[in-house]
Coordinates of C-alpha atoms in Angstrom, one line a residue:
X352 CA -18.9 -83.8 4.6
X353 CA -18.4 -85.4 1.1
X354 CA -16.2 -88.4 1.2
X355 CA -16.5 -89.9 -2.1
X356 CA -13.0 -89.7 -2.6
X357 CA -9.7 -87.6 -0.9
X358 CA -10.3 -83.7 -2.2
X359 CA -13.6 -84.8 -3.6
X360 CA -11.6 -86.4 -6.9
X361 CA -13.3 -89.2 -9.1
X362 CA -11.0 -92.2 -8.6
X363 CA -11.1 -95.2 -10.7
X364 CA -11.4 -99.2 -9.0
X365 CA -7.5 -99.8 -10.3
X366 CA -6.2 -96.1 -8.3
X367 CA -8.0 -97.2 -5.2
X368 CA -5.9 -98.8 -2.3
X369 CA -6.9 -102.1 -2.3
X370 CA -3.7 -104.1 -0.7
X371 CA -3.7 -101.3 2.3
X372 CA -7.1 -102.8 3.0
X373 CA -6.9 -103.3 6.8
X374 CA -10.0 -106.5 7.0
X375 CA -9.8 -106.8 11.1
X376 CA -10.6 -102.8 11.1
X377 CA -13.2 -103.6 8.9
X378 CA -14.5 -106.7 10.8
X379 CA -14.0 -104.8 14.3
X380 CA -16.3 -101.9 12.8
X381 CA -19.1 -103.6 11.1
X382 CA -19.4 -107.1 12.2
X383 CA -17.7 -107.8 16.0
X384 CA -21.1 -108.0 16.9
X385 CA -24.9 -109.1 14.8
X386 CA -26.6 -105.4 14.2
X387 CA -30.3 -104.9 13.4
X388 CA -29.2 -104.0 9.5
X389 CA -27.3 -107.5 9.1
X390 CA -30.3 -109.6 10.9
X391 CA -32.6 -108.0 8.5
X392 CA -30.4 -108.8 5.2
X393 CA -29.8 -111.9 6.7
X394 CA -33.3 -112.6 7.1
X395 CA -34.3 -111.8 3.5
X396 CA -31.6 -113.8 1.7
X397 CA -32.4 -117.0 3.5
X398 CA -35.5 -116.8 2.5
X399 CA -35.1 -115.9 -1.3
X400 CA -32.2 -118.7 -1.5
X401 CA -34.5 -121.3 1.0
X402 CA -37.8 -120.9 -0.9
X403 CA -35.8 -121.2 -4.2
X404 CA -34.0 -124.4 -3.2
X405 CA -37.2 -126.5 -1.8
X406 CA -38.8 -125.6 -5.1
X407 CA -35.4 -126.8 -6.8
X408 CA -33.8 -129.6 -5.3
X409 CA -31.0 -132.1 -5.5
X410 CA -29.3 -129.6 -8.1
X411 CA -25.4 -129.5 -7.9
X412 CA -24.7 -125.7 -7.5
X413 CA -21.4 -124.1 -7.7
X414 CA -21.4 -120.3 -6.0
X415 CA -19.4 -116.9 -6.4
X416 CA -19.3 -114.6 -3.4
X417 CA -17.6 -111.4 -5.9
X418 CA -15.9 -108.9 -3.9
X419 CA -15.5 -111.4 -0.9
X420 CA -13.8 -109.2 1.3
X421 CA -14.0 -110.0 5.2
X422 CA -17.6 -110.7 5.4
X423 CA -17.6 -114.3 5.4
X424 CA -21.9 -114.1 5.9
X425 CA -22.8 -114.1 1.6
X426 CA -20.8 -117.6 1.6
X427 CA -22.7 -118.8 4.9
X428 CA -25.9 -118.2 2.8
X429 CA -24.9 -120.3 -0.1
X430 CA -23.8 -123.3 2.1
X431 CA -26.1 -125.6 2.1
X432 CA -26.5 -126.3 -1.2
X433 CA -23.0 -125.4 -3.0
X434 CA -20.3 -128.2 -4.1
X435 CA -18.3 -125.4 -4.3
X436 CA -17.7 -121.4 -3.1
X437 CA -15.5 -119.1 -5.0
X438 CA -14.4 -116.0 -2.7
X439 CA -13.5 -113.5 -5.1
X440 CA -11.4 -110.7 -4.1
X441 CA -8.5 -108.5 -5.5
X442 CA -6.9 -107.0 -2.1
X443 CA -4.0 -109.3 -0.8
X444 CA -4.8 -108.8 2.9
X445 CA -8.6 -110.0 2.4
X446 CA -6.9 -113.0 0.5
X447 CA -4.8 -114.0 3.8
X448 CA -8.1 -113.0 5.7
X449 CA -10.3 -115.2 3.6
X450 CA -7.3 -117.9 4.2
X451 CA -7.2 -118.0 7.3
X452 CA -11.1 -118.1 7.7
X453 CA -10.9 -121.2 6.2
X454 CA -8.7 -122.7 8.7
X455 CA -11.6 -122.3 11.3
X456 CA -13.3 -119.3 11.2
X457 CA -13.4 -116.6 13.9
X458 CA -15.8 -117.1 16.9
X459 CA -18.0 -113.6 16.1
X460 CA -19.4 -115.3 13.0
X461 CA -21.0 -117.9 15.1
X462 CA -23.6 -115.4 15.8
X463 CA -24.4 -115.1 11.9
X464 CA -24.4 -118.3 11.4
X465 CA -27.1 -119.2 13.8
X466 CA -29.4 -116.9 12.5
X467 CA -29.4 -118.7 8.8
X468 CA -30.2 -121.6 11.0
X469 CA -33.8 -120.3 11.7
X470 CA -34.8 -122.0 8.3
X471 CA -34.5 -125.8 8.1
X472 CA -32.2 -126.2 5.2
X473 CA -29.4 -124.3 7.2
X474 CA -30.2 -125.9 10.5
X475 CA -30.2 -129.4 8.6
X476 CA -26.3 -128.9 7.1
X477 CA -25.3 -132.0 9.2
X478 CA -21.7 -131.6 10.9
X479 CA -19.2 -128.4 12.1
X480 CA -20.4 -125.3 9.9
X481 CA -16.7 -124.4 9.9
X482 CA -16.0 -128.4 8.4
X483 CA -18.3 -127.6 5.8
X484 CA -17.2 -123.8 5.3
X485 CA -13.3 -125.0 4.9
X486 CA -14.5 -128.0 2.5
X487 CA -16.6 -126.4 -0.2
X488 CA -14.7 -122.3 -0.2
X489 CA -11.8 -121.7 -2.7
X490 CA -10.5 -118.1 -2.3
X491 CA -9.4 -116.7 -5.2
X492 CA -7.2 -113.7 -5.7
X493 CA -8.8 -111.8 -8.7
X494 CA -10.4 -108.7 -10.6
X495 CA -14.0 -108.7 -10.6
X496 CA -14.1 -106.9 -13.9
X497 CA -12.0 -110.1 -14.9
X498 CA -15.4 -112.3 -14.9
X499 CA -16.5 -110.9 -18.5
X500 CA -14.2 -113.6 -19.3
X501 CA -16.1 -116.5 -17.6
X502 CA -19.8 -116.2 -18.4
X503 CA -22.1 -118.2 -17.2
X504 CA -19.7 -120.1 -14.8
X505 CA -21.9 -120.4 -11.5
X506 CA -25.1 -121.2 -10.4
X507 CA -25.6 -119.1 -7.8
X508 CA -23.8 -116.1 -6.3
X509 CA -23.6 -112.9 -4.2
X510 CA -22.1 -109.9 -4.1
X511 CA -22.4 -107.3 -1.1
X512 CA -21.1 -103.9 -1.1
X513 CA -19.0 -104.5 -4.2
X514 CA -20.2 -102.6 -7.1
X515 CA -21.0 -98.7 -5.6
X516 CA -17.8 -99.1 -2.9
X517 CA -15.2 -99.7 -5.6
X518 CA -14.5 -96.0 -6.9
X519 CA -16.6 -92.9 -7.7
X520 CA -17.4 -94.0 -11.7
X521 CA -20.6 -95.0 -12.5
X522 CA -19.5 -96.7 -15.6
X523 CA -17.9 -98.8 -13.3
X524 CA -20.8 -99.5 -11.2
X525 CA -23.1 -100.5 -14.2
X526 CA -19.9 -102.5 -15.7
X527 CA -19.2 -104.2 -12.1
X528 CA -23.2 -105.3 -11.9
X529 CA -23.0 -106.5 -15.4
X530 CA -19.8 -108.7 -15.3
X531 CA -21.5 -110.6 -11.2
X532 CA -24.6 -111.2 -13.5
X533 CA -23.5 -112.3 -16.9
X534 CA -20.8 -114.9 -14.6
X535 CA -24.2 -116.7 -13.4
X536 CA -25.9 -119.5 -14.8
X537 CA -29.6 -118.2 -16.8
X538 CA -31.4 -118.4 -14.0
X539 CA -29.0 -118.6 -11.4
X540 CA -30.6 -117.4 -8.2
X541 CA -28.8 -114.2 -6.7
X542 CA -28.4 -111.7 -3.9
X543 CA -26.3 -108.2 -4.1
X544 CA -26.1 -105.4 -1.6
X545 CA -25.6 -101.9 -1.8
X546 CA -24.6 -99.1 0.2
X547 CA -27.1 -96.2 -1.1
X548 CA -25.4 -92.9 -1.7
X549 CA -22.5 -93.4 -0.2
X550 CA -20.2 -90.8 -0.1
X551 CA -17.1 -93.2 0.4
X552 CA -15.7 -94.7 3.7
X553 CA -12.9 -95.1 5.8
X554 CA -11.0 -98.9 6.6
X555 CA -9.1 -97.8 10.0
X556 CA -7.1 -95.2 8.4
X557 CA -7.3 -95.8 4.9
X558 CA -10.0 -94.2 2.4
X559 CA -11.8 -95.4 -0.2
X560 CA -13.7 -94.5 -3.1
X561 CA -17.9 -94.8 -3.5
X562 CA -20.3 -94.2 -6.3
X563 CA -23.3 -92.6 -5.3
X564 CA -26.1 -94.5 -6.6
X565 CA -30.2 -94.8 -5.5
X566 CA -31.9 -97.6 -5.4
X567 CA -33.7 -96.4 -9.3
X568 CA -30.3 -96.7 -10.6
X569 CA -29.2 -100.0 -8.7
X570 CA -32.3 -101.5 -10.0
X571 CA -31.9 -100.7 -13.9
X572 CA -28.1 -102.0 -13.8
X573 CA -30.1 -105.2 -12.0
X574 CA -32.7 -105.6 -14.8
X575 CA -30.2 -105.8 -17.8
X576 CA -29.4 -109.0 -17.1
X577 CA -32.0 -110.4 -14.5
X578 CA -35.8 -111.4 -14.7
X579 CA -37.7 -108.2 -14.0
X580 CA -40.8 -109.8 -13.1
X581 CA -39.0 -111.3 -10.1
X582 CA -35.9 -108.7 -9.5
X583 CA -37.2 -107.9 -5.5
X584 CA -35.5 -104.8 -3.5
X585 CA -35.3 -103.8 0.0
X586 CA -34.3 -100.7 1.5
X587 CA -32.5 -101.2 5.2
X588 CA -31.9 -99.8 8.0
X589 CA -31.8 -95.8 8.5
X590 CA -29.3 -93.0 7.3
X591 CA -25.7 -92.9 8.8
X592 CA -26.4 -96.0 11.2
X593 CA -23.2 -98.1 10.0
X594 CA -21.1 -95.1 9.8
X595 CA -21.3 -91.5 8.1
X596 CA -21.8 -91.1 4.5
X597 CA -25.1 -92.9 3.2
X598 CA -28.5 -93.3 3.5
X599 CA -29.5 -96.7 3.6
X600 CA -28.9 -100.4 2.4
X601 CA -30.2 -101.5 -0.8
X602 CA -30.8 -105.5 -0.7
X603 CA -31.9 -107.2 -4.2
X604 CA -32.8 -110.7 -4.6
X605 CA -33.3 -112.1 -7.9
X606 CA -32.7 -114.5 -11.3
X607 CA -30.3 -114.0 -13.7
X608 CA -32.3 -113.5 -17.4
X609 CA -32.2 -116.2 -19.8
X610 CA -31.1 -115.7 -23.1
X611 CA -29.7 -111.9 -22.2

């Protein structure tokens, strides 16, 4: 069944339903409890952001988690070394979500959190995780395609099923890659997720829109503005494990370019 949008139509990121976003469907489908396909990209972003931070320390970072949404697990990566986390998102219920996260966040990310803990700079973040989560996060209600007006603005940043799972327009995918990498720093370490031909998904009741896109064309909207030497991929997890409609996740870890 093609799901990409309702009666197979293209739909744009600004037609798509954003504020009937339902996050504690979204949370009770995909992340109530740790699955195999979040340990793993779990496992390969604490490494890319842990090796990068021994070799660079004592550097005040300021991070970006665009299209926040209610996976609170893209900030948890950037904790330990962040003076600040901007949660970016445009749907009003993820903003009261995000909000309320910050207050103390739910028990069923605890699980998440103790596996960034298996390398020592997460395990060494003295205090309450959730202290340190409410200090540094600012949520921000906003328009991703609103950051080609704040180049170069952070240091580091992530963005996880953002670009291909905001409508069926691959203009839009290739413009939503470009405007997460030209906000970050020249060499900003980063880490961005992708659902791999998706064909669109369901929030409880509510549908919305996908691009499909392979991991050939996720990687050439990477390299415009990252360091192709060092732009790593990772294909996750097996067809239609998370839900109908895909065939794998696409994790990229990389450097924004300098002078690009």
């Amino acid at each position: 069944m093609h799901l990409g949008s309702p009666g197979n139509l293209s739909q744009l990121n600004a037609e798509a339903p954003w504020d009937a976003f339902d996050p504690k469907a979204y949370v009770d489908h995909n992340y109530k409890s740790l699955i195999p396909e979040d340990r793993e990209i779990i496992s390969i972003v604490r490494a890319h952001f842990g090796d990068h931070f021994r070799a660079n320390p004592d550097r005040q970072v300021r991070g970006i988690d665009v299209g926040a949404g209610a996976n609170l697990y893209p900030a948890f990566s950037m904790l330990p070394w962040c003076e600040a986390i901007t949660l970016l998102d445009r749907a009003e219920p993820n903003i009261d979500y995000l909000t309320g996260q910050q207050l103390g966040y739910d028990p069923g990310w605890d699980e998440f959190w103790d596996l960034f803990r298996a390398d020592e700079a997460y395990a060494a973040l003295p205090g309450n995780p959730r202290d340190r989560f409410a200090e540094v996060t600012r949520v921000e209600k906003g328009d991703l395609f609103a950051l080609s007006r704040r180049r170069e603005n952070w240091s580091l940043g992530t963005m996880f099923f953002v670009a291909e799972s905001l409508s069926t327009s691959h203009e839009e995918f290739w413009q939503a890659v470009e405007c997460f990498l030209l906000a970050l720093t020249p060499g900003a370490p980063f880490a961005a997720a992708f659902m791999e031909h998706s064909e669109g998904y369901f929030v409880g009741d509510t549908h919305f829109p996908a691009c499909d896109v392979g991991e050939a064309e996720i990687r050439s909207a990477i390299e415009v503005h990252a360091e192709r030497q060092r732009l790593k991929t990772f294909t996750v997890g097996q067809p239609n494990a998370v839900r109908d409609g895909y065939t794998s996740m696409i994790v990229a870890c990389g450097f924004r370019a300098r002078g690009n």
